[in-house]
Short mmCIF file of C-alpha atoms and ligand atoms in Angstrom, two decimals:
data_model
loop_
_atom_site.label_atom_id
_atom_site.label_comp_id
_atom_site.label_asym_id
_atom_site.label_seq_id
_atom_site.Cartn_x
_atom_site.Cartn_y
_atom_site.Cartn_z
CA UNK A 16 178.25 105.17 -28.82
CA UNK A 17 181.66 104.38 -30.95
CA UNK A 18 180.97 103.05 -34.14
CA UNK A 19 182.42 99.31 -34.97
CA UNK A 20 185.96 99.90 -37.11
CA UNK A 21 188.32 97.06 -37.93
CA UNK A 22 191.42 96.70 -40.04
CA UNK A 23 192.94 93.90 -42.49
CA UNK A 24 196.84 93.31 -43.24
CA UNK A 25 198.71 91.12 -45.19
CA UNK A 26 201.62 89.36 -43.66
CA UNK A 27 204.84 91.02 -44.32
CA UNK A 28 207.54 89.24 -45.91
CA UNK A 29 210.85 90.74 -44.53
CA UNK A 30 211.95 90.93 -41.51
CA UNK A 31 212.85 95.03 -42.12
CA UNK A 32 209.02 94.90 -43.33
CA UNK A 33 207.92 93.00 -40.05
CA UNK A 34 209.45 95.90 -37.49
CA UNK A 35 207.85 98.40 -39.76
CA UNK A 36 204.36 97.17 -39.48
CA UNK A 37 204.20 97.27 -35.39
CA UNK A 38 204.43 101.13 -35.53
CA UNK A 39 201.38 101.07 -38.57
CA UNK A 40 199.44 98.34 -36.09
CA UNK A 41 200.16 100.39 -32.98
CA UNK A 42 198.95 103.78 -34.54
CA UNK A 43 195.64 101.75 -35.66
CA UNK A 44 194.99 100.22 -32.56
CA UNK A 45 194.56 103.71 -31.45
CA UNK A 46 191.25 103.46 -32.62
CA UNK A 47 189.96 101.08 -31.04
CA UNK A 48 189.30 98.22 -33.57
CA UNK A 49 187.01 95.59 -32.89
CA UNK A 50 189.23 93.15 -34.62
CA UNK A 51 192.47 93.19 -36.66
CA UNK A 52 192.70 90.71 -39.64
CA UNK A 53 195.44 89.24 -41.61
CA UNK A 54 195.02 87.68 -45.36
CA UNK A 55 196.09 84.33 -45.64
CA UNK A 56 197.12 83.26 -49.13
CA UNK A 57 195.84 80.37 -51.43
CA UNK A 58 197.71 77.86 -51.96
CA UNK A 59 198.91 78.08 -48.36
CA UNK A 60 201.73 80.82 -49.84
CA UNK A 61 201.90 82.94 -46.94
CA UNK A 62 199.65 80.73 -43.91
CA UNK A 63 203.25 80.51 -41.71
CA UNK A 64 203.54 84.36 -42.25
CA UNK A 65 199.27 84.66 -41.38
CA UNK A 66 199.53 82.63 -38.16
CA UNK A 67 202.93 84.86 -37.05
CA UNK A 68 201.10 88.57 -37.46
CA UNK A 69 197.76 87.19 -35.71
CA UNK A 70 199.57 85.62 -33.13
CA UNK A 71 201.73 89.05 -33.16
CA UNK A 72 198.21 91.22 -32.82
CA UNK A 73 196.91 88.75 -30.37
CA UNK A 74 200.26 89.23 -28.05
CA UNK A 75 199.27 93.35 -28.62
CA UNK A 76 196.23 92.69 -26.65
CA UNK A 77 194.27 92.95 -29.72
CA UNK A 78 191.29 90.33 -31.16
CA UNK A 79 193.27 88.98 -34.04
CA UNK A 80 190.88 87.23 -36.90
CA UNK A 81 192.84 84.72 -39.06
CA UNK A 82 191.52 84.80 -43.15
CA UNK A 83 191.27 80.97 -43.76
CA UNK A 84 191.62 79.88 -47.61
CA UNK A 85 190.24 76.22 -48.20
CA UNK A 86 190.48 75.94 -52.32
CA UNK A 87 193.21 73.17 -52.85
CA UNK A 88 193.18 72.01 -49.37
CA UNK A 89 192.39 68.52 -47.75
CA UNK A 90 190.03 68.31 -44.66
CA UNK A 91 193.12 66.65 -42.48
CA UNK A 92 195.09 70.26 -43.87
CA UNK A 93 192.17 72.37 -42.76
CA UNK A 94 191.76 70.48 -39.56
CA UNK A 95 195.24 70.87 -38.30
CA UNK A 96 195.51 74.51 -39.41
CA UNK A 97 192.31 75.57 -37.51
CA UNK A 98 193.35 73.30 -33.98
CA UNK A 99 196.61 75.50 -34.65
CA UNK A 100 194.66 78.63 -34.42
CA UNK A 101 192.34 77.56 -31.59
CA UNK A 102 195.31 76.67 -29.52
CA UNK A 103 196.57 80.10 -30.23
CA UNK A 104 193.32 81.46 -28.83
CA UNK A 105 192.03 83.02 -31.86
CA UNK A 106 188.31 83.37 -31.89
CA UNK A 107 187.78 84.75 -35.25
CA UNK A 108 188.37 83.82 -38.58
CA UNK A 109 187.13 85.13 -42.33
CA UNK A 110 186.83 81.66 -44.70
CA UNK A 111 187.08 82.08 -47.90
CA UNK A 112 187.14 79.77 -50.95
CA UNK A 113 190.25 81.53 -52.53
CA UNK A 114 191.66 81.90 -55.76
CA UNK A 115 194.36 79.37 -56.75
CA UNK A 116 197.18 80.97 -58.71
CA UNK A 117 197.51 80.20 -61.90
CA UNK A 118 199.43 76.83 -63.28
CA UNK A 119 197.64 74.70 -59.91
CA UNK A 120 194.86 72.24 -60.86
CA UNK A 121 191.65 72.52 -58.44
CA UNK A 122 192.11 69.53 -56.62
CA UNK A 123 191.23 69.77 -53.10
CA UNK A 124 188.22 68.98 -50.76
CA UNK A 125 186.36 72.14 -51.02
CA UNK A 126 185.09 73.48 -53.58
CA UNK A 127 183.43 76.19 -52.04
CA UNK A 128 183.26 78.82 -48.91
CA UNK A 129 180.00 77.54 -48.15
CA UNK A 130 182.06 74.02 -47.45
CA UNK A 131 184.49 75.20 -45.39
CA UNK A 132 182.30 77.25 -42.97
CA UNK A 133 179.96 73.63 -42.72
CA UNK A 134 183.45 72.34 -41.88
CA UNK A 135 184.35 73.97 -39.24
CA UNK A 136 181.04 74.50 -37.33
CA UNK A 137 180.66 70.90 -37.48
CA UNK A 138 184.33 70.11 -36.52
CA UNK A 139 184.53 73.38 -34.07
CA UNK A 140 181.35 73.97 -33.06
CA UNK A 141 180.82 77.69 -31.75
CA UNK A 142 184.56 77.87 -30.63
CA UNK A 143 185.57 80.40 -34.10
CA UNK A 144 183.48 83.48 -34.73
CA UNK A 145 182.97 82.93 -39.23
CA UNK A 146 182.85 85.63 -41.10
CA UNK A 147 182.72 85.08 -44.86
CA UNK A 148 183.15 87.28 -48.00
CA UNK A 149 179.68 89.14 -49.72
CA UNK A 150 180.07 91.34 -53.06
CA UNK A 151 177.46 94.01 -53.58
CA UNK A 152 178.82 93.95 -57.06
CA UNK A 153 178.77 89.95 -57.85
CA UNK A 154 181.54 88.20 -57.78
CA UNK A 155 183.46 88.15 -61.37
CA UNK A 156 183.30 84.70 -61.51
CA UNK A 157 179.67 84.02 -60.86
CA UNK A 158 177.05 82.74 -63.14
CA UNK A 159 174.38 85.85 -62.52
CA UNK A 160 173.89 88.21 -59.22
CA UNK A 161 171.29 86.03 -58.76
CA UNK A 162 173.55 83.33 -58.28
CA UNK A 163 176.07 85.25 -56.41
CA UNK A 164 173.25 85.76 -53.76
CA UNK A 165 172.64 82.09 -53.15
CA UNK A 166 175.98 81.05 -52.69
CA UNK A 167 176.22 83.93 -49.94
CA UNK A 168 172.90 82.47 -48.75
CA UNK A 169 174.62 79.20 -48.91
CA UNK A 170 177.16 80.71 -46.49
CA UNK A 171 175.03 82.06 -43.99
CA UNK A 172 173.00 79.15 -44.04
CA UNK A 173 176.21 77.12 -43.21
CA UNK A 174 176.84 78.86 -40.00
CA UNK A 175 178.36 82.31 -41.10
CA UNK A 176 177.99 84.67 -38.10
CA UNK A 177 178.76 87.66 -40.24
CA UNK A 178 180.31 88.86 -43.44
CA UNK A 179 182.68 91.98 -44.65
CA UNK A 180 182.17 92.94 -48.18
CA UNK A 181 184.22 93.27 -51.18
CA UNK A 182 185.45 97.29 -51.44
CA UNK A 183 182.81 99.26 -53.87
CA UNK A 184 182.49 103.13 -54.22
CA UNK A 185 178.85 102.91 -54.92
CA UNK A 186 176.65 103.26 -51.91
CA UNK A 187 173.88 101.62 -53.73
CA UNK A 188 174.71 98.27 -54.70
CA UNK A 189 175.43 97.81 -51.00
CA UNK A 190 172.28 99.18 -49.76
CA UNK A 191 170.88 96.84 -52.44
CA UNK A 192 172.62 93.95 -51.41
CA UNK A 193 171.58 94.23 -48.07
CA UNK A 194 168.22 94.56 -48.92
CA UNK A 195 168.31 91.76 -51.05
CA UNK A 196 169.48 89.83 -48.04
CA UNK A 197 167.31 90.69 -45.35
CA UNK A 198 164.35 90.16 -47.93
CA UNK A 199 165.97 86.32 -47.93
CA UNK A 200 165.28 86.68 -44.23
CA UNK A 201 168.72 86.86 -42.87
CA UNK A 202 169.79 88.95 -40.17
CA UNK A 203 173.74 88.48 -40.39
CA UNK A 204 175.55 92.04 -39.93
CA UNK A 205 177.21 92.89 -43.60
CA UNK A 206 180.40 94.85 -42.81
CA UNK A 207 181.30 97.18 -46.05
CA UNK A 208 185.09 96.82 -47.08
CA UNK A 209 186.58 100.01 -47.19
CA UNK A 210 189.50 100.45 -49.74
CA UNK A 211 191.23 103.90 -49.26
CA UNK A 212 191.92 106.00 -52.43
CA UNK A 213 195.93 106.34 -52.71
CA UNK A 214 197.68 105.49 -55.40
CA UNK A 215 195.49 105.28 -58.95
CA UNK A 216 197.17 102.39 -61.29
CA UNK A 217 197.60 100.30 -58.09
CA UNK A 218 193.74 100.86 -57.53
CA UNK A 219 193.06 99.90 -61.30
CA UNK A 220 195.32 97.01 -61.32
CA UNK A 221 193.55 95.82 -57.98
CA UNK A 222 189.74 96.47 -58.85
CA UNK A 223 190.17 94.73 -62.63
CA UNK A 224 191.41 91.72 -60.74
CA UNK A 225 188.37 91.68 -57.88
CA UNK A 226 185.81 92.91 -59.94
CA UNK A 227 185.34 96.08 -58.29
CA UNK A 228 183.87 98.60 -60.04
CA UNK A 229 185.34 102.50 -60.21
CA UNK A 230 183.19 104.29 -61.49
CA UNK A 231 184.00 106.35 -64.35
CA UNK A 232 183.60 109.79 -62.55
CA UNK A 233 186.34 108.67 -60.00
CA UNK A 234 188.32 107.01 -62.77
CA UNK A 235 188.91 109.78 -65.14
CA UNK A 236 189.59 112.09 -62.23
CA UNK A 237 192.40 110.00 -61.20
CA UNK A 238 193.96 109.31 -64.47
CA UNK A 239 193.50 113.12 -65.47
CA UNK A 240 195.77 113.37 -61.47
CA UNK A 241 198.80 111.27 -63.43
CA UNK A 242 201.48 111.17 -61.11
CA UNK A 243 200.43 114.16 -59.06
CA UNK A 244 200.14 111.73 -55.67
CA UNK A 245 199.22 114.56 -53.55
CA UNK A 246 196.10 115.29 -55.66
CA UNK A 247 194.85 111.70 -55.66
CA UNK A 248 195.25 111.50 -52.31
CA UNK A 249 193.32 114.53 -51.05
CA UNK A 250 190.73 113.41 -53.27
CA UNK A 251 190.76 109.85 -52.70
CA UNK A 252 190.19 111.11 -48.96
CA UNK A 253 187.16 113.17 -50.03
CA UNK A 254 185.58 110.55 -51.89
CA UNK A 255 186.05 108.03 -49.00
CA UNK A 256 185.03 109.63 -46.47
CA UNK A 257 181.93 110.85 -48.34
CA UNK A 258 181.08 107.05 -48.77
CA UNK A 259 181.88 106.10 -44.85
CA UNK A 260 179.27 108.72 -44.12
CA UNK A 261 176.40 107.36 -46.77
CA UNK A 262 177.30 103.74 -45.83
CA UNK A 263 177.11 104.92 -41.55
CA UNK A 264 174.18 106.94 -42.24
CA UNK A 265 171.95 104.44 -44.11
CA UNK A 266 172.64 101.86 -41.38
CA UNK A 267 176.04 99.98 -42.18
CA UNK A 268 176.81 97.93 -39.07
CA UNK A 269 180.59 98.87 -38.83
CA UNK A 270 183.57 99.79 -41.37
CA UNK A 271 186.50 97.02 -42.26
CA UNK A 272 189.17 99.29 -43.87
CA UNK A 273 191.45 96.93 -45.94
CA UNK A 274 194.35 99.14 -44.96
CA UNK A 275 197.11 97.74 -47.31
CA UNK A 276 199.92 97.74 -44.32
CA UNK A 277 199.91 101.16 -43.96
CA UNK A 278 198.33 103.74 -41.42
CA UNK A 279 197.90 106.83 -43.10
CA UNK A 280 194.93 106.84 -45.16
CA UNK A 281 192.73 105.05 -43.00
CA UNK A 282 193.32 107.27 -40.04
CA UNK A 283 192.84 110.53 -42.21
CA UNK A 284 189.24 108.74 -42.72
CA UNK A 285 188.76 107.66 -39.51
CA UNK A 286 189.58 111.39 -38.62
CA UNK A 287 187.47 112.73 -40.56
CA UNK A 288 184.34 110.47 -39.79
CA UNK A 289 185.37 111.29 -36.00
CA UNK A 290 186.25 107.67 -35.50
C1 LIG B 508 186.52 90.36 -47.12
C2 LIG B 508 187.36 89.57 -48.09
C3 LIG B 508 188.55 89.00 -47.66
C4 LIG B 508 189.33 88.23 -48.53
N1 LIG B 508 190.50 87.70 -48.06
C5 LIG B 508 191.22 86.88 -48.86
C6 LIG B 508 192.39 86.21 -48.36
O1 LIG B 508 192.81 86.41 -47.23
N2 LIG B 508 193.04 85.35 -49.20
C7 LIG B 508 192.59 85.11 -50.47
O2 LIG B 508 193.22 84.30 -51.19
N3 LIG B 508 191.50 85.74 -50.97
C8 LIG B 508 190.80 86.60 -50.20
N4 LIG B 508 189.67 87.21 -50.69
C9 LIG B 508 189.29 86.98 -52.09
C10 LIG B 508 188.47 85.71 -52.27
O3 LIG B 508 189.21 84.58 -51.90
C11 LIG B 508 188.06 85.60 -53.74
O4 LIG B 508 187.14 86.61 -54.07
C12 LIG B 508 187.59 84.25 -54.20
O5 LIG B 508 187.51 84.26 -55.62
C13 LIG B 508 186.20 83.86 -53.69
O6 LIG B 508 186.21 83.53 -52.38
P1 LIG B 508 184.80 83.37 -51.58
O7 LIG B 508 185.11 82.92 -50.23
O8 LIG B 508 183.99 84.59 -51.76
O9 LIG B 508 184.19 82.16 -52.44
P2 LIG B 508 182.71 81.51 -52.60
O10 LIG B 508 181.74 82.14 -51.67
O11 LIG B 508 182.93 80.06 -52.52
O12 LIG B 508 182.33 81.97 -54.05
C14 LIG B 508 183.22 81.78 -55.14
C15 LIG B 508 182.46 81.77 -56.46
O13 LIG B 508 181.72 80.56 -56.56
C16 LIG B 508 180.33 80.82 -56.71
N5 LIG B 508 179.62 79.80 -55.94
C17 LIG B 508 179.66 79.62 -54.60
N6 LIG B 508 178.93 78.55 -54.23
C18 LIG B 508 178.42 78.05 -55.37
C19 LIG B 508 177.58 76.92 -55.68
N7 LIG B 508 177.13 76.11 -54.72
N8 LIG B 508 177.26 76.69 -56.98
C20 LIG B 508 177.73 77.50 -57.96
N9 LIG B 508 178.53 78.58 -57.74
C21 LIG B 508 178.86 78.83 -56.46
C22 LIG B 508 180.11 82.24 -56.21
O14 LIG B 508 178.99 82.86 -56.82
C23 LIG B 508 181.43 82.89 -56.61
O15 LIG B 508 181.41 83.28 -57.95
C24 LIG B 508 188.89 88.03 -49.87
C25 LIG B 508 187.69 88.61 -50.31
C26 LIG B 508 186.93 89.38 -49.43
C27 LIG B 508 185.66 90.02 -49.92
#
């Protein structure tokens, strides 16, 4: 039986970078993905560029799943955004609270993810498949892990169907996690996020700002790699793909590659994993 694989973009923001991205999308869809997803920025930034690339990946013949920020937002907002997306067909989206950039006040109806995906089961009923977010290393702005736990609790609870993790290169604090969730007594499939190793400051810059841990073994490698791209890349592969295989082997329900727009990587690990 194939194992479940899907892939998240961002929208482009040129129209050079827009004609690029079919040929990455098309050599992904090779695999078969359950769903493609596309980020969706807070703030509303980028939602007119979102709605184009899922509506773009649903026209491709492929499930599409909008990402769906609500910090800042009013319910009518939310409301119309979501009718926009179920007239498009989409089935699927990820909410997420969101992080406001810097300079904007809260405001805003929601406070939380846990508010949004209340919103729209009660506005939407069972018309969106909701995924939500889950960190197997606590989210960097949460009180304790502890904490972190109940809000994702909080989501489920809400009406979450499923949810795809924050990327991690330790098997173990997603095996924990999982545990920690089923122990709650919640069955909801916990997709692991999948961040491919190729480029090291952009990976540094990225985790610092998520709170994802690298853990110092993989770190000093790729700092001792400077520049050498090739090097970080073969190893980023190894490393990777050794995690895919821990994470498929101790029962992970599918793999959600956050594939940063390009093809490359991801397929070398889906390769590899015979995927
Ligand atoms: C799979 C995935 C996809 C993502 N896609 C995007 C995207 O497209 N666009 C984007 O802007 N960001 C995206 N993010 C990042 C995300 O928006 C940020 O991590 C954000 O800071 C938290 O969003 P959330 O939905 O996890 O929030 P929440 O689940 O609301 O949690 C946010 C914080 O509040 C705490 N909290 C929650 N409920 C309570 C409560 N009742 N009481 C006290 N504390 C509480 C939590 O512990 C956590 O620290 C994504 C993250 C993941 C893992």
């Amino acid at each position: 039986m194939s194992f479940p694989v899907s892939f998240e973009f961002f929208p482009t923001k040129t129209p050079e970078g827009a004609a690029k991205h079919v040929g990455v999308r098309q050599a992904l869809y090779a695999r078969k993905p359950e769903f493609c997803s596309v980020t969706y920025g807070a703030g509303g930034s980028t939602q007119a560029g979102t709605f184009t690339m899922v509506r773009d990946i649903q026209n491709e013949g492929v499930g599409a799943a909008s990402h769906f920020s609500c910090i800042g937002a009013t319910h009518e907002k939310v409301r119309a955004e979501l009718n926009e997306l179920k007239a498009m067909g989409v089935k699927r989206i990820v909410a997420l609270r969101g992080d406001l950039p810097s300079g904007y006040g809260l405001g805003g109806e929601f406070q939380y993810a846990s508010d949004l995906v209340a919103f729209v089961r009660q506005g939407f009923g069972d018309w969106f498949h909701i995924e939500v977010a889950a960190y197997p290393e606590t989210h960097p702005q949460a009180k304790s892990p502890r904490s972190d736990l109940d809000a994702f609790v909080a989501k489920v609870r809400a009406g979450a169907d499923s949810a795809i993790t924050q990327y991690f290169y330790n098997a173990d604090a997603y095996m924990r996690f999982v545990d920690e969730v089923r122990a709650l007594g919640l069955d909801v499939p916990v997709v692991p996020g999948i961040m491919p190793i190729t480029s090291s400051t952009q990976l540094m810059r990225f985790s610092d700002a998520c709170g994802a841990e690298i853990p110092r073994w993989i770190r000093l490698r790729l700092q001792a790699f400077g520049d050498d791209t090739a090097s970080i890349r073969a190893f980023g592969l190894d490393v990777v793909t050794h995690l895919c295989e821990q994470l498929r082997s101790q029962g992970a329900p599918g793999l959600h590659f956050y594939t940063m727009n390009q093809s490359v990587a991801t397929l070398e690990i889906c390769d590899r994993l015979g995927l």
